[in-house]
Amino acid sequence: MRILWTLVKVVVGLAIAIPLGIAALALSLGILGGVLGLAVLVLQLACAGLVGYGLFRVARALFGASSKPKAQVIRELRPVDPYYEAAMRELDTEMGVHRRS
């Protein structure tokens, strides 16, 4: 009788555990499948973006303007401020320095 009672407990435990295990396995595979599907989708988008960027670079190289900046014409330098020159001469004379100018 004791063996029969143990067998009944094992059968009831398995009757509860097997469906719960199947549900847990399906849930985990579903989550894993969803994550895997998102990873594949992101990879496809990355490849499409890379191809689009390559086409853009090729089109810009063929039809676009040159990317080198054009050299600007440099104007002549402005003459030195005469007031600044006078102030520097005055400062030099006060300090005792004689410049050749």
Coordinates of C-alpha atoms in Angstrom, one line a residue, residues 54-67:
G54 CA 27.3 53.8 -49.7
L55 CA 24.9 54.8 -52.4
F56 CA 24.8 58.3 -51.0
R57 CA 28.6 58.6 -51.0
V58 CA 28.9 57.3 -54.6
A59 CA 26.2 59.7 -55.8
R60 CA 27.9 62.6 -54.0
A61 CA 31.2 61.7 -55.5
L62 CA 29.8 61.5 -59.0
F63 CA 27.3 64.5 -58.9
G64 CA 28.2 66.6 -56.0
A65 CA 30.5 69.6 -55.7
S66 CA 34.1 69.0 -54.5
S67 CA 34.5 68.7 -50.8

